[in-house]
mmCIF file of C-alpha atoms and ligand atoms in Angstrom:
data_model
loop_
_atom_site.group_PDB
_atom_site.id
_atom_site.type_symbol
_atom_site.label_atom_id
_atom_site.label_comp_id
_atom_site.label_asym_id
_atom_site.label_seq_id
_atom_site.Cartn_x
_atom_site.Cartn_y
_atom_site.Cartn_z
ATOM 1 C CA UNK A 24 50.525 68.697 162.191
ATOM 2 C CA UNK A 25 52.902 71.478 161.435
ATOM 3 C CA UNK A 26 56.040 70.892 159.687
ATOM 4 C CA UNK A 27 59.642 72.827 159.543
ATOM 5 C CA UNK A 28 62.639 72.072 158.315
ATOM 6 C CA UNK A 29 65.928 73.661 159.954
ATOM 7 C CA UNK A 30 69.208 74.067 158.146
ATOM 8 C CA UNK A 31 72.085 74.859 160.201
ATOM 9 C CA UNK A 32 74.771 72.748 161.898
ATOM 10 C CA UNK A 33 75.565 70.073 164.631
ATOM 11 C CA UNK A 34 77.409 70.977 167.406
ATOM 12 C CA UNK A 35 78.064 67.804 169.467
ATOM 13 C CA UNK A 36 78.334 69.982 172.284
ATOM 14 C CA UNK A 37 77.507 73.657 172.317
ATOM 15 C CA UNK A 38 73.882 73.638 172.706
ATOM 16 C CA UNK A 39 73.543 75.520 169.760
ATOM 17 C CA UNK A 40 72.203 75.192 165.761
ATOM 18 C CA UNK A 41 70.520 71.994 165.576
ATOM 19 C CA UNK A 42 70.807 70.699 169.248
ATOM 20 C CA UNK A 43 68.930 74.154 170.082
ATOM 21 C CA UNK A 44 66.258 73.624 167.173
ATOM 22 C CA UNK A 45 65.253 70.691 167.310
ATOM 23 C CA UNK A 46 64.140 70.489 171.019
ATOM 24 C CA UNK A 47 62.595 74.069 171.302
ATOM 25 C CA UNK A 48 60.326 73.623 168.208
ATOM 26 C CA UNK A 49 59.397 69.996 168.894
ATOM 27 C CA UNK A 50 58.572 71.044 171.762
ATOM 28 C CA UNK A 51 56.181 74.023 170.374
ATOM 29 C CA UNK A 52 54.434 71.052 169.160
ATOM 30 C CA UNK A 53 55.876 71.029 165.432
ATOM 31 C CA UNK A 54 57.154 68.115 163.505
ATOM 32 C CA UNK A 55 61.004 69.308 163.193
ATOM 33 C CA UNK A 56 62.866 68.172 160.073
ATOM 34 C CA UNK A 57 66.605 68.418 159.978
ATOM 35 C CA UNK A 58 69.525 69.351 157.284
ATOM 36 C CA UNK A 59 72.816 69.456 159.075
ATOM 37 C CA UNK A 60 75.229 71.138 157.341
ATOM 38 C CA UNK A 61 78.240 69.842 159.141
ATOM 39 C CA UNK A 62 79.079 68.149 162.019
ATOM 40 C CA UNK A 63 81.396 69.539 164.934
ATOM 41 C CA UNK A 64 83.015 68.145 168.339
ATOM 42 C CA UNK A 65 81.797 71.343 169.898
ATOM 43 C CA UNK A 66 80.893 75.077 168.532
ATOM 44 C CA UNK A 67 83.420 77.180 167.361
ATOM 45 C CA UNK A 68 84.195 78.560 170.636
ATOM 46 C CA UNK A 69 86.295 76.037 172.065
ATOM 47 C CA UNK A 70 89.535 75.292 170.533
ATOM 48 C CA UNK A 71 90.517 72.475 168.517
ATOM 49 C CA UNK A 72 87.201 71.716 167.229
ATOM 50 C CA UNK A 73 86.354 69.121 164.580
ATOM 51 C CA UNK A 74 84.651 69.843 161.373
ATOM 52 C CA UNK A 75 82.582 67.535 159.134
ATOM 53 C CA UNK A 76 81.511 69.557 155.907
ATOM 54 C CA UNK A 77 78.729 67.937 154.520
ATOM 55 C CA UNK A 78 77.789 70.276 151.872
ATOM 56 C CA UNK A 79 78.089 67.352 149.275
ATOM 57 C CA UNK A 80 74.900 65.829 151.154
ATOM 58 C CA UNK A 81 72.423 68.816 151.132
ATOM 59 C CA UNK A 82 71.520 68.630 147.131
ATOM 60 C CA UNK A 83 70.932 64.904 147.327
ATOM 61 C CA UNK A 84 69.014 65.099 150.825
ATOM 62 C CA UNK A 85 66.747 68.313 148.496
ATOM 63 C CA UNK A 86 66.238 65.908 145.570
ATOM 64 C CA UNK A 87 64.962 62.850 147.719
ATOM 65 C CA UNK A 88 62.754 65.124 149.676
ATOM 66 C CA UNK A 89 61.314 66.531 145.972
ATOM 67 C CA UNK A 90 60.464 63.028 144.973
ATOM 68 C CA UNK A 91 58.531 62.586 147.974
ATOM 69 C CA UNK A 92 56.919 65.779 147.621
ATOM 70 C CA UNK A 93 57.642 67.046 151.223
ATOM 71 C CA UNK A 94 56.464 70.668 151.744
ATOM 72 C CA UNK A 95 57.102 72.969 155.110
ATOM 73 C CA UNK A 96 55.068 75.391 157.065
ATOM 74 C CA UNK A 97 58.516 77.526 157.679
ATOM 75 C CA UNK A 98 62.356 76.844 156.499
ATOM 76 C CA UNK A 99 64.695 78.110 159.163
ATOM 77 C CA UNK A 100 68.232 78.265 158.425
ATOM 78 C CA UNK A 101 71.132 79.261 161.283
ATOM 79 C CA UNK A 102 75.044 78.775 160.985
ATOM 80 C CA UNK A 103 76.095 77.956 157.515
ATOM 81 C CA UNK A 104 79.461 76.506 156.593
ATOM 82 C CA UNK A 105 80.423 77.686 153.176
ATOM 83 C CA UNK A 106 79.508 79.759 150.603
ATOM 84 C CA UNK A 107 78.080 77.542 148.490
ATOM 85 C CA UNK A 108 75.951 76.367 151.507
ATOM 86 C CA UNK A 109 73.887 79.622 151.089
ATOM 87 C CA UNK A 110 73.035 79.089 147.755
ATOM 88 C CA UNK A 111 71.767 75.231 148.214
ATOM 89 C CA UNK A 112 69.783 77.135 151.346
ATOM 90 C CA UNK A 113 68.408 79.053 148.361
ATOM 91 C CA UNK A 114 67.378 75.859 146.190
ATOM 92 C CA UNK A 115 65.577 74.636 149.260
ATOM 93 C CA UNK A 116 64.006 78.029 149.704
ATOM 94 C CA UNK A 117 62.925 77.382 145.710
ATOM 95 C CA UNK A 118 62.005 73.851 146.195
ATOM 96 C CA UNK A 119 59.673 73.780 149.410
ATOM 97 C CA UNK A 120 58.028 76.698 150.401
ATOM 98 C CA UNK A 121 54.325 76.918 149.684
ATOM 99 C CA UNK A 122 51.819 79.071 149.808
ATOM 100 C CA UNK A 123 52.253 81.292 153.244
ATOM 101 C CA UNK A 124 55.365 79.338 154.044
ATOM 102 C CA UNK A 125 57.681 81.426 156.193
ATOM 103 C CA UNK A 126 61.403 81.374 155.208
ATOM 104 C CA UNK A 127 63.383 82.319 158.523
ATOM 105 C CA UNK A 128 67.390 83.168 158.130
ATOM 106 C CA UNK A 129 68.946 83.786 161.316
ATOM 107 C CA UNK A 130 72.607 84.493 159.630
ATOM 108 C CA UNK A 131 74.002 83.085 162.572
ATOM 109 C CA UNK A 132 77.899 84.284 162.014
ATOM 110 C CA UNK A 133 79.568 86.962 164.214
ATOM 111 C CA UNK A 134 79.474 88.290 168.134
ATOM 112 C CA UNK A 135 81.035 91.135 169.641
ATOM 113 C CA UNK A 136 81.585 92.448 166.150
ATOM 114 C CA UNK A 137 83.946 89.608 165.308
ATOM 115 C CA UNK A 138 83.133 86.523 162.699
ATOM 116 C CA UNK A 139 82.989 83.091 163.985
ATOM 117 C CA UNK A 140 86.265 81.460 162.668
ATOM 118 C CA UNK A 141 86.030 79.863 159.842
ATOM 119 C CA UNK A 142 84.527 83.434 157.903
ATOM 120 C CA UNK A 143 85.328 86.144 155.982
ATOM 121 C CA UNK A 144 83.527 89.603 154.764
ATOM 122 C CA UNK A 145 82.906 87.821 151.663
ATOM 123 C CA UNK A 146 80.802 85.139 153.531
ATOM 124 C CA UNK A 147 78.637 88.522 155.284
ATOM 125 C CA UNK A 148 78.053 89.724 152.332
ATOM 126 C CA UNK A 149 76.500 86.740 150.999
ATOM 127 C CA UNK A 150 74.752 86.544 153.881
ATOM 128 C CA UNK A 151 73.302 89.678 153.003
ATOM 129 C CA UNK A 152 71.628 88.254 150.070
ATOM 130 C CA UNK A 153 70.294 84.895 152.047
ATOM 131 C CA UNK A 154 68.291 87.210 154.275
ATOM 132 C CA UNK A 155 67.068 89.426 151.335
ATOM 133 C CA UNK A 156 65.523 86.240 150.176
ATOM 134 C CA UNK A 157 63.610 85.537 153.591
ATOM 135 C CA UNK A 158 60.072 86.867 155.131
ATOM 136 C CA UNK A 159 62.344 87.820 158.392
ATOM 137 C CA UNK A 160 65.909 87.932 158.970
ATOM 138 C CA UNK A 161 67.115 88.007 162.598
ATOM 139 C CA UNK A 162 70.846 89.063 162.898
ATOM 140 C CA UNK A 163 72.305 90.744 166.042
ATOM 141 C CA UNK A 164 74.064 93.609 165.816
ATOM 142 C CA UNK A 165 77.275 92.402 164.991
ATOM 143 C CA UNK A 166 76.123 90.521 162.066
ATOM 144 C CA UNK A 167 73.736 93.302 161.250
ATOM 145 C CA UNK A 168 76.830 95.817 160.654
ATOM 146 C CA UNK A 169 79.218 92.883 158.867
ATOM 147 C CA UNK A 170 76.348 92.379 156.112
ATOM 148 C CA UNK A 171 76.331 96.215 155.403
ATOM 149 C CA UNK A 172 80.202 96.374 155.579
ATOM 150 C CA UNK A 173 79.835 99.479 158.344
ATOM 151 C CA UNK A 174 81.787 99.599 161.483
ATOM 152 C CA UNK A 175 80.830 97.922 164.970
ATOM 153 C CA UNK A 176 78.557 100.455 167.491
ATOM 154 C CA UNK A 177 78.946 97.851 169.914
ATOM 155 C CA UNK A 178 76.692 95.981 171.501
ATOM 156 C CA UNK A 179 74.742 98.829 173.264
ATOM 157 C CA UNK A 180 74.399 101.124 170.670
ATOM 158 C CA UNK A 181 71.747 103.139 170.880
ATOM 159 C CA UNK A 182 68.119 102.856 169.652
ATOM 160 C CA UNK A 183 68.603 105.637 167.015
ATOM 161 C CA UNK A 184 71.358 103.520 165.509
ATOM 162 C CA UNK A 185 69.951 100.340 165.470
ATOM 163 C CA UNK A 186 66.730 102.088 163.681
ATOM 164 C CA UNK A 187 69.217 103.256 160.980
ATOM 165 C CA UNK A 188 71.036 99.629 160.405
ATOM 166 C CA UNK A 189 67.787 97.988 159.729
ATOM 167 C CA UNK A 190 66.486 101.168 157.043
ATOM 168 C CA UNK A 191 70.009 100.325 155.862
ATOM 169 C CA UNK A 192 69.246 96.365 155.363
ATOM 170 C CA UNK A 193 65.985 96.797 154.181
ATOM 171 C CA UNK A 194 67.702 99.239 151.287
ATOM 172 C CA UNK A 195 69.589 95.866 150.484
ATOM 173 C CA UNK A 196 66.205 94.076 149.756
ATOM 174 C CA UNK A 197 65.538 92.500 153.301
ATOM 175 C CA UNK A 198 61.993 92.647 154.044
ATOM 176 C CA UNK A 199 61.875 92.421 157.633
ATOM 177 C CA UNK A 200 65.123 92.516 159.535
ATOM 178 C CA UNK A 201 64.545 92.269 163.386
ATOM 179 C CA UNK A 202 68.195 92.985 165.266
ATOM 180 C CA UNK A 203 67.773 90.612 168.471
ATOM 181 C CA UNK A 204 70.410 91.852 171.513
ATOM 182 C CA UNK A 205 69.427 95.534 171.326
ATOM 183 C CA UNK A 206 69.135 97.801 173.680
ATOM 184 C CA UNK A 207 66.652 100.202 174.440
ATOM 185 C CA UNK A 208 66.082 103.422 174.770
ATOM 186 C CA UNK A 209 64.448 102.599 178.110
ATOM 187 C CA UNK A 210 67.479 100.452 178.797
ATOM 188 C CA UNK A 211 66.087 97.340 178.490
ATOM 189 C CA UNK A 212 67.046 94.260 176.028
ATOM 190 C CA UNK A 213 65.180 92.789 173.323
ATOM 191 C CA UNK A 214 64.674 93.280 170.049
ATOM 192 C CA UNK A 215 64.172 95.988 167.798
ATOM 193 C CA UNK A 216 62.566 95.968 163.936
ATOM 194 C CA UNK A 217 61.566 97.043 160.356
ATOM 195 C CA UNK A 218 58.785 95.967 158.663
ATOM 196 C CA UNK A 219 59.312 97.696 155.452
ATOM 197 C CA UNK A 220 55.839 96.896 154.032
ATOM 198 C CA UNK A 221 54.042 98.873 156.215
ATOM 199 C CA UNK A 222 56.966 101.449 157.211
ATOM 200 C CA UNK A 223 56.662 100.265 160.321
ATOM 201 C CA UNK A 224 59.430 100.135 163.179
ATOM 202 C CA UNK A 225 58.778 97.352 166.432
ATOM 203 C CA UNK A 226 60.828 96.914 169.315
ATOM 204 C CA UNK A 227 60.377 95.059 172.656
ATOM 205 C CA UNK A 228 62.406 94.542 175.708
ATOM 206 C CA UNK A 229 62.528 92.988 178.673
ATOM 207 C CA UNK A 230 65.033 94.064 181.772
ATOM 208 C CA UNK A 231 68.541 93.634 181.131
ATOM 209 C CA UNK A 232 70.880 90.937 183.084
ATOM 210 C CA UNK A 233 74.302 91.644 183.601
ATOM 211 C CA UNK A 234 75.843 88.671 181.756
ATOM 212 C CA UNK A 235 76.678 87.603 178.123
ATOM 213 C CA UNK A 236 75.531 84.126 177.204
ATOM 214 C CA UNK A 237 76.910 82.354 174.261
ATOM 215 C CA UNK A 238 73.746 80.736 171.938
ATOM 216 C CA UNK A 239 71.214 82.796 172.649
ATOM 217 C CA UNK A 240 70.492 84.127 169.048
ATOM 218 C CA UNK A 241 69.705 80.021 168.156
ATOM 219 C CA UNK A 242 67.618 80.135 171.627
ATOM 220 C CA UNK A 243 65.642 82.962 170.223
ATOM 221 C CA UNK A 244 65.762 82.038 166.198
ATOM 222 C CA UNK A 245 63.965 78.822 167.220
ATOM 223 C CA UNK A 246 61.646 80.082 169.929
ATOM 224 C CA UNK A 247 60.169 82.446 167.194
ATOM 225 C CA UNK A 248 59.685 79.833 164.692
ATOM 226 C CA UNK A 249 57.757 77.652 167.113
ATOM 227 C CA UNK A 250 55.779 80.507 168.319
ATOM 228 C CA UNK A 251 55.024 81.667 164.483
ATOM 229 C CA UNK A 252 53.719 78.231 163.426
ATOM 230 C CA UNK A 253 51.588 78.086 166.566
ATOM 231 C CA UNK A 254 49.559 80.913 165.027
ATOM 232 C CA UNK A 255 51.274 83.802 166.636
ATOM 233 C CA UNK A 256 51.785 86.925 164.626
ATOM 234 C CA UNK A 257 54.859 88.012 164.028
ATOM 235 C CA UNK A 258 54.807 90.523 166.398
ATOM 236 C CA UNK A 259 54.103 88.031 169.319
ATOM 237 C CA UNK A 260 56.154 85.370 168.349
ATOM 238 C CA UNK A 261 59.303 87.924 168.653
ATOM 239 C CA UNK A 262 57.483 88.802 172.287
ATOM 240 C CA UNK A 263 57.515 85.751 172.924
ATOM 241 C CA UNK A 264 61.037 84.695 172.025
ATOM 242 C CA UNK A 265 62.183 87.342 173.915
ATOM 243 C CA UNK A 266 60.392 86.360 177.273
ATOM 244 C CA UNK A 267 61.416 82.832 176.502
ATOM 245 C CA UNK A 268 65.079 83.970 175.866
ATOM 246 C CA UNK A 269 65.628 86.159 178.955
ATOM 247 C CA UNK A 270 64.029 83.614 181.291
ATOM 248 C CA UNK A 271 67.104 81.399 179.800
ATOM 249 C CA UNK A 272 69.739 83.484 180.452
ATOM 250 C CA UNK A 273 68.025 84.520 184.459
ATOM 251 C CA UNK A 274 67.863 81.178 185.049
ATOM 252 C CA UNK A 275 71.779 80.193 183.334
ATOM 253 C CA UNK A 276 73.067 83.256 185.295
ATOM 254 C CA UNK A 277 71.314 81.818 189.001
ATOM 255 C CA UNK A 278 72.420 78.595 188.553
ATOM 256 C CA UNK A 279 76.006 78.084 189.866
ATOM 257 C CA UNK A 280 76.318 75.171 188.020
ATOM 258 C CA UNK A 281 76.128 76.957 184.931
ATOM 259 C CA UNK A 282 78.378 76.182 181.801
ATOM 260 C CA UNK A 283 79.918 79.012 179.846
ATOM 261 C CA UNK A 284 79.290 77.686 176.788
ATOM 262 C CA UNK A 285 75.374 77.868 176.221
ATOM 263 C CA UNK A 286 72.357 78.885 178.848
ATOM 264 C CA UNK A 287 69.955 76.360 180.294
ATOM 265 C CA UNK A 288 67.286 76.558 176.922
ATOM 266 C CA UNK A 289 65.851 73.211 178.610
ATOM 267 C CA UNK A 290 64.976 74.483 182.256
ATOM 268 C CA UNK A 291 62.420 76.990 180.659
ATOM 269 C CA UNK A 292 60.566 74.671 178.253
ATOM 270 C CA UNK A 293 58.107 75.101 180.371
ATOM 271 C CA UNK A 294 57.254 78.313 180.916
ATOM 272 C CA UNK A 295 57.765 78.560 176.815
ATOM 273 C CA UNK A 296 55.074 75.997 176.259
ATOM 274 C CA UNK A 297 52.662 78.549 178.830
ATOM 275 C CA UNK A 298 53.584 81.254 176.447
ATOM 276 C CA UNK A 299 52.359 79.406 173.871
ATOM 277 C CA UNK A 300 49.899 78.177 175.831
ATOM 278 C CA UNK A 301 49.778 75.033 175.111
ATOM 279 C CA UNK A 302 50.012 74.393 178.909
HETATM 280 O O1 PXL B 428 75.348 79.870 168.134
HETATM 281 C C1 PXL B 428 75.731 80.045 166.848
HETATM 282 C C2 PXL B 428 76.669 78.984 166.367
HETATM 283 C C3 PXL B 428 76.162 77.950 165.633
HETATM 284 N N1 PXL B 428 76.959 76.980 165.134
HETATM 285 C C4 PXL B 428 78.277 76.998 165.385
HETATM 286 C C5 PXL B 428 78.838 78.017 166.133
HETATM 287 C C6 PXL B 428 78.021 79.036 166.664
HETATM 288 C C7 PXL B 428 78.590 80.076 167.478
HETATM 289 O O2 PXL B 428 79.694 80.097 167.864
HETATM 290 O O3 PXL B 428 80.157 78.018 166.363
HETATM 291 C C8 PXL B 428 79.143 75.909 164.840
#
């Protein structure tokens, strides 16, 4: 059986980081191990939130997992807490990938060109250097413009710009940065990226809904990791995030039930598992 570990955060309720993860690549089929890196009452949306660091557990949690000589098919990280957070990610990076392990850093930290409270430039910067350490780094656009300390497009700036931010992160060392919540120039949504190995620009969309869901980057981050360790190529795996995602936020924006805090990730399991197919 597969194995991947996921680094990010608990959001008691947020459906987000961890509570995201966990699910959506279990589901894929993969056994999903789990370092939170803090614990909070909700995400950092609400107000008033709690906030557990538990930074001083993630080198002890490593060196246990060292002795038992656990190794990982991919290492996904999400929302950090700290700067010294990212470079314990690093040591785990160091300690457990193998051979053709895929290190996955969604630097889950800004929307709408602002940082989640809680972070500074400083924090994007170092960010910056996370995702120059990973086989594919998948920030949005926001995050994509705080790591190269440029100003915010907004969210539907064109094609031609997006192309330019991710020659511009790949001059910073990222191999393959993939900017998720572009637009197209055909109008539609997806994802556009670099693949700097082979000069090589991707891009993928799927028609746009009028709504803006909170979560979806961990909704996507995690339905590509599932999809890679099934086998997919890289390519495919982003396809299928995509689909996966956008059926998420169709079926969050039909339901009239619908929280404003997250989209309904668990209503499409389904039809994730038949892009998989596994079903
Ligand atoms: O969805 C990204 C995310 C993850 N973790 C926490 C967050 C957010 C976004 O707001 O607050 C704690």
């Amino acid at each position: 059986m597969k194995r991947v570990a996921s680094i990010q955060d608990i959001s008691c309720i947020g459906k987000c980081s961890l509570t995201v993860a966990l699910p959506i690549i279990s589901a894929a089929g993969i056994e999903t191990a789990i370092v939170p890196t803090a614990v909070l009452s909700t995400h950092t949306q609400f107000k008033g939130f709690t906030f557990r660091d538990l930074t001083d557990d993630l080198e002890p949690i490593r060196d246990h997992w060292i002795k038992e000589g656990f190794r990982f098919d991919a290492i996904y990280t999400g929302y950090l807490g700290s700067l010294r957070q990212i470079e314990i990610v690093k040591s785990f990076f160091k300690a457990f990938a193998k051979e053709g392990t895929y290190r996955i850093v969604d630097p889950a930290m800004a929307d709408n060109g602002t940082l989640y409270v809680g972070f500074d430039n400083a924090f994007a910067l170092e960010m910056a250097g996370l995702c120059a350490e990973a086989d594919i780094a998948l920030p949005n656009i926001s995050e994509a413009v705080l790591m190269l300390g440029e100003e915010y497009p907004g969210e539907d700036a064109s094609e031609e710009i997006v192309r330019d931010l991710l020659k511009k992160l790949s001059a910073k060392g990222i191999k393959f940065p993939v900017i998720t919540g572009a637009t197209l120039s055909d109008g539609s949504f997806g994802f556009i990226g670099y693949d700097s190995a082979k000069d090589e620009f991707i891009s993928y969309g799927n028609e746009k809904v009028p709504t803006k869901s909170h979560g979806t980057g961990d909704v996507y981050a995690s339905a590509f990791t599932g999809a890679l360790i099934n086998g997919k190529s890289v390519y495919d795996a982003l396809v299928i995030a995509a689909d996966y995602t956008s059926a998420c936020i169709r079926n969050t924006y039909n339901d009239p039930d619908r929280v404003s805090y997250a989209v309904n990730f668990e209503l499409e399991l389904p039809y994730y598992l038949k892009l998989l197919g596994r079903i």
